[in-house]
């Protein structure tokens, strides 16, 4: 079967657009196999808040990115220091190539815990991916939501703006201000289409017919407060961080303005003195390096704040989604009850 | 360069010496001629034997000296040192000769030169720096050595230094003439010619006056008579003709000799003049003495009366009248404050003067004046402020002031005042009222301060302290008398000042008589002394009278402030809580106490603490806690109360500041027991905090009532091994733990037991009552804690059981529970018929709790954000101005609106109200010492 698929895809491979400067694929095609592999990976290795990661393989077709295969990063403990991940990846890709599977690196995937993935680590690694392979994406898989019945898989890519900032590594307040970047503009979500070959579709349809699982979905189950609580908890933690950051920024601003004032005063005094000296016919005081005298306070890096904001946004979206669903259910239940009584 | 300069100066001296040599050479030749005349006589007699004996030694010396001089020239210090040591040894060897000869001039010269040279080098810092290590080291050792060594030759060196030329010349002479003199000496030994014998005599004569050891022997020939004249000259110092005759003779002699003579002469003259002066002075003194005898007083010369003259104040037979005494007084006064004045002697003088004026009945005016001066000079005795009076001085001072007051009381016609000018004083004329300049009040105030100083500087645990403290009665007595005096005579201002002094000596003393009387125990005291004591006015009455007078009359803010504080303190000390509190609140002192000077702030702190302790005794736990909070939370109670300095590093406080702070300390007998203070604070914190903690156990961010208390708890928890409590703190911590479980009996046993009684509770005047109050408080608060902690376990609980558990009567339990229900601290209702408390389950779910927390956090976030925004916009141009804020708050209240079914967020509300209430109630202490804690005091 593999060979069949391979043939099906291989002609498209040839039409791959070579080296696009501003690559923006309208959507990502993901094969079911990849999805299942990711889920399996998490099931096997991920536990609780632990995160699993892996490499996505695929190719670019016209304006879409097709992800055709993946393999996980192995979990390794702190003990074996000499484990070389890069080596492992290369090895893996070479092996895959030998069996004629797509071996082009197009991104990576990561599981998440209640949607908390917007972090510095993610930003950094995605940046390095995107820096090297323009079209690469990160797939975020939320196992908890998936377990509740709705597959949650999202593809993200850094916006060009953010890429630029990361390239310059200027995370000062001024730099971010100049770049006009907000937490909304950091990641762009790329729509995902799970695409199967026709054969698989056929198989699935066949299986559906045969499936014995009764569709006894507990549609009106509200037992989701645990999820909500967790989300709230995480949200609150982030809020604390945010508050702290704001406090830091606040003190920085205050210090800055205070120093500015001092500087002004100093300059004024100096000017007066010089005027006086001039009137007395003395040479003016030598110009001193003001920037040396008034070292501006260390500006706090704002990137973390942005990330936190993005994360908070994420949580809020989650909670909103969740609550709106629940509210809907409540209304439905009410309607049902009213109807029955 | 510097090296050149350094040697330059040296070479200068060389030059000068060489210049000297020029003249001597000239003279030398003449001398030589003369000597030749002289020598020629006994030239044949000079034998080698002689040479070998003395010359050998001297040659050795000169050789060494030569090398030293060379070394000096090239600044080779180590060489110098070496040679110098050698020289010393050589000199020692030739001691026998030297003893006979006197120290040779060249030797003295070298010593002087060397010392000068070394000093020069020593001063020349740059040069010193450039020197290598060996040299520098040698320099310093050499310098030391030569200094020590030169002491033995002091006279010679000074004489050399006075006229180096001569010595130089003499040396020349010596070089040339030493032979002759030595020869003559040796001739003597040999028992030779009469001539030499003849020559020797004057020589010896001259040698006798060591100071001017001129080798006149050489000039012998000029004239014996001159020599005689000269010696006469030296002896009598009166003949002027000497110089003339010398001149004459000088004319006869060679020019050089004249020159030489003149130098000599000049020197002589100055010396003579000096002598003369001395004599004159002696005469003058004698004159003065005579004058003193005649006029009854002597001229004060140069401001400093000589000590030896002192005992004899007036000569016998002088008619002593007031004018004379006043003059004498002003004379002594003039010396006051001058350098070198013996202050002790001055005091003696005053005393003597007082005695004299007493003997002669010169009237009270003078006596008063003298007494004033005695006291002020007693105060002057110590040059700096920090030192305290010696005990005998202090005694004297007390006596003196006592006497002064006696006089003032006995003589109504004496007016004293600061404003009486010196010249309008009337000390003597007894028909008119006396007018004396001086302020008795200032003296007494100063005395009081001195007393404080004495107490500050005495070890509080010594018998000495007790002895000193006994003087307090006298001090009080003096103040009392002064008070009486001033009440009749002084201005209101003065009265206020003396009242304050009186108050300051009263406010901190617990009035046991009044206390006993109030307890109705007066009859039981049988001893007469007690009876006597109890007859006096209550201190409360006195305080009241004095303070009210000050409130009404005082115009300086400070005195009134102090009076109020003392009054409050006194009230608090005697458990008149409400009066004390009202006075404190009315005075509004807490608003502006931070502007007061440190001593007043210390007094304020003391008052606040006393107020807190008073509240505690009255069972006003919350008030007690609030009053003590600021003093205790700083952790510097000791310092804030002026009861000792905290160890701090020097950068925070230099020596000067430390001195100032030391001066502020409150004497030991006025101290507030710090352990008692801390215990009171901790126990009241425990009584407040433990139920509060139980009530808010699940709150995410609960506020602490007392950080200090929490700190103690944490310290207790950190202990690896928990033994039975030892210290007061451990007791409180252990009690808190017991209370947390609602175990009031254990709690009680930890708070009130033998150890704690002896440490703390027995210090209260009404220990029994306080303990009863405490037990009751512990029971109540334990009940509350129990209900908070375990209400979730119960569905319902019988009040009867509770009352048995906590040994409280039913109505009390009922009232406590009702109060808790009203305050919505406890979700329950009372079931009257069965006398049970029925619990309601209304705790919020964790999700609700979290939502509330989130809302709170959001509030904080928004606030923070706004602050940033304000900064960006400038202070006034708020973009989010008030309505926006209001909107946010509304939103918050909206957020809370949906879950109003339970009482919990009302509990939150309670929290808030509670806090507000706190702050309002605390208003009397908010403003006050919080800020002042931040400043140095």
Tab-separated table of N, CA, C and O in Angstrom, chain B residues 479-520:
chain	number	residue	atom	x	y	z
B	479	UNK	N	13.179	70.654	92.741
B	479	UNK	CA	12.223	71.097	91.724
B	479	UNK	C	10.940	71.569	92.397
B	479	UNK	O	10.352	72.590	92.009
B	480	UNK	N	10.549	70.831	93.418
B	480	UNK	CA	9.327	71.231	94.139
B	480	UNK	C	9.475	72.612	94.754
B	480	UNK	O	8.574	73.443	94.675
B	481	UNK	N	10.620	72.809	95.361
B	481	UNK	CA	10.827	74.104	96.009
B	481	UNK	C	10.870	75.216	94.973
B	481	UNK	O	10.312	76.288	95.167
B	482	UNK	N	11.558	74.925	93.913
B	482	UNK	CA	11.624	75.920	92.843
B	482	UNK	C	10.237	76.222	92.326
B	482	UNK	O	9.895	77.376	92.039
B	483	UNK	N	9.451	75.165	92.251
B	483	UNK	CA	8.085	75.327	91.778
B	483	UNK	C	7.322	76.285	92.691
B	483	UNK	O	6.647	77.203	92.235
B	484	UNK	N	7.497	76.051	93.977
B	484	UNK	CA	6.836	76.947	94.925
B	484	UNK	C	7.313	78.370	94.748
B	484	UNK	O	6.531	79.312	94.733
B	485	UNK	N	8.604	78.471	94.593
B	485	UNK	CA	9.196	79.797	94.481
B	485	UNK	C	8.676	80.505	93.247
B	485	UNK	O	8.255	81.652	93.292
B	486	UNK	N	8.707	79.789	92.154
B	486	UNK	CA	8.329	80.414	90.899
B	486	UNK	C	6.829	80.682	90.821
B	486	UNK	O	6.403	81.606	90.143
B	487	UNK	N	6.089	79.855	91.476
B	487	UNK	CA	4.643	80.084	91.430
B	487	UNK	C	4.304	81.448	92.005
B	487	UNK	O	3.351	82.097	91.594
B	488	UNK	N	5.112	81.854	92.983
B	488	UNK	CA	4.849	83.157	93.552
B	488	UNK	C	5.537	84.267	92.775
B	488	UNK	O	5.082	85.391	92.756
B	489	UNK	N	6.646	83.947	92.139
B	489	UNK	CA	7.434	85.037	91.568
B	489	UNK	C	7.597	84.989	90.054
B	489	UNK	O	7.777	86.014	89.425
B	490	UNK	N	7.631	83.791	89.516
B	490	UNK	CA	8.028	83.682	88.124
B	490	UNK	C	6.918	84.025	87.144
B	490	UNK	O	5.746	84.156	87.508
B	491	UNK	N	7.328	84.162	85.912
B	491	UNK	CA	6.355	84.390	84.848
B	491	UNK	C	5.711	83.048	84.494
B	491	UNK	O	6.195	81.983	84.882
B	492	UNK	N	4.626	83.101	83.750
B	492	UNK	CA	3.931	81.857	83.412
B	492	UNK	C	4.831	80.925	82.618
B	492	UNK	O	4.774	79.709	82.770
B	493	UNK	N	5.622	81.509	81.774
B	493	UNK	CA	6.516	80.676	80.973
B	493	UNK	C	7.438	79.856	81.855
B	493	UNK	O	7.608	78.653	81.662
B	494	UNK	N	7.981	80.558	82.829
B	494	UNK	CA	8.891	79.868	83.737
B	494	UNK	C	8.139	78.804	84.521
B	494	UNK	O	8.642	77.701	84.736
B	495	UNK	N	6.954	79.169	84.914
B	495	UNK	CA	6.152	78.213	85.674
B	495	UNK	C	5.906	76.973	84.826
B	495	UNK	O	6.018	75.845	85.296
B	496	UNK	N	5.602	77.200	83.552
B	496	UNK	CA	5.363	76.065	82.669
B	496	UNK	C	6.594	75.180	82.597
B	496	UNK	O	6.501	73.954	82.650
B	497	UNK	N	7.710	75.830	82.494
B	497	UNK	CA	8.931	75.030	82.372
B	497	UNK	C	9.173	74.193	83.621
B	497	UNK	O	9.509	73.019	83.530
B	498	UNK	N	8.999	74.835	84.754
B	498	UNK	CA	9.271	74.089	85.970
B	498	UNK	C	8.196	73.026	86.192
B	498	UNK	O	8.462	71.937	86.698
B	499	UNK	N	6.998	73.317	85.752
B	499	UNK	CA	5.933	72.308	85.835
B	499	UNK	C	6.301	71.086	85.012
B	499	UNK	O	6.101	69.952	85.440
B	500	UNK	N	6.809	71.372	83.836
B	500	UNK	CA	7.169	70.243	82.977
B	500	UNK	C	8.237	69.386	83.648
B	500	UNK	O	8.172	68.161	83.621
B	501	UNK	N	9.195	70.066	84.283
B	501	UNK	CA	10.225	69.303	85.009
B	501	UNK	C	9.574	68.400	86.059
B	501	UNK	O	9.924	67.245	86.210
B	502	UNK	N	8.654	68.994	86.748
B	502	UNK	CA	7.978	68.239	87.800
B	502	UNK	C	7.240	67.046	87.184
B	502	UNK	O	7.305	65.925	87.703
B	503	UNK	N	6.579	67.321	86.081
B	503	UNK	CA	5.819	66.253	85.414
B	503	UNK	C	6.754	65.146	84.962
B	503	UNK	O	6.493	63.962	85.143
B	504	UNK	N	7.876	65.570	84.432
B	504	UNK	CA	8.842	64.588	83.938
B	504	UNK	C	9.334	63.673	85.051
B	504	UNK	O	9.748	62.547	84.786
B	505	UNK	N	9.304	64.204	86.275
B	505	UNK	CA	9.739	63.353	87.373
B	505	UNK	C	8.592	62.561	87.989
B	505	UNK	O	8.790	61.799	88.921
B	506	UNK	N	7.410	62.801	87.492
B	506	UNK	CA	6.257	62.148	88.104
B	506	UNK	C	5.643	61.079	87.207
B	506	UNK	O	5.220	60.036	87.679
B	507	UNK	N	5.652	61.359	85.908
B	507	UNK	CA	4.744	60.611	85.052
B	507	UNK	C	5.020	59.123	85.007
B	507	UNK	O	4.119	58.320	84.812
B	508	UNK	N	6.264	58.742	85.157
B	508	UNK	CA	6.584	57.328	84.964
B	508	UNK	C	6.499	56.527	86.259
B	508	UNK	O	6.777	55.337	86.268
B	509	UNK	N	6.190	57.198	87.351
B	509	UNK	CA	6.178	56.491	88.625
B	509	UNK	C	4.782	55.976	88.927
B	509	UNK	O	3.817	56.732	88.836
B	510	UNK	N	4.746	54.753	89.287
B	510	UNK	CA	3.444	54.194	89.620
B	510	UNK	C	3.092	54.607	91.039
B	510	UNK	O	3.889	54.477	91.964
B	511	UNK	N	1.899	55.126	91.185
B	511	UNK	CA	1.482	55.667	92.469
B	511	UNK	C	0.875	54.545	93.308
B	511	UNK	O	-0.317	54.260	93.220
B	512	UNK	N	1.722	53.916	94.092
B	512	UNK	CA	1.248	52.746	94.847
B	512	UNK	C	0.247	53.125	95.912
B	512	UNK	O	-0.690	52.402	96.202
B	513	UNK	N	0.478	54.321	96.496
B	513	UNK	CA	-0.463	54.752	97.544
B	513	UNK	C	-1.867	54.835	96.975
B	513	UNK	O	-2.820	54.269	97.514
B	514	UNK	N	-1.935	55.550	95.888
B	514	UNK	CA	-3.265	55.742	95.298
B	514	UNK	C	-3.853	54.400	94.899
B	514	UNK	O	-5.050	54.151	95.067
B	515	UNK	N	-2.982	53.565	94.402
B	515	UNK	CA	-3.428	52.258	93.969
B	515	UNK	C	-4.001	51.485	95.151
B	515	UNK	O	-5.100	50.927	95.089
B	516	UNK	N	-3.249	51.527	96.238
B	516	UNK	CA	-3.686	50.812	97.427
B	516	UNK	C	-4.998	51.393	97.951
B	516	UNK	O	-5.907	50.687	98.340
B	517	UNK	N	-5.030	52.701	97.925
B	517	UNK	CA	-6.219	53.371	98.443
B	517	UNK	C	-7.437	52.972	97.611
B	517	UNK	O	-8.508	52.706	98.132
B	518	UNK	N	-7.201	52.948	96.317
B	518	UNK	CA	-8.333	52.621	95.460
B	518	UNK	C	-8.787	51.189	95.702
B	518	UNK	O	-9.953	50.847	95.496
B	519	UNK	N	-7.867	50.371	96.138
B	519	UNK	CA	-8.246	48.996	96.440
B	519	UNK	C	-8.812	48.867	97.856
B	519	UNK	O	-9.195	47.782	98.266
B	520	UNK	N	-8.785	49.969	98.585
B	520	UNK	CA	-9.326	49.946	99.939
B	520	UNK	C	-8.434	49.242	100.926
B	520	UNK	O	-8.897	48.694	101.919
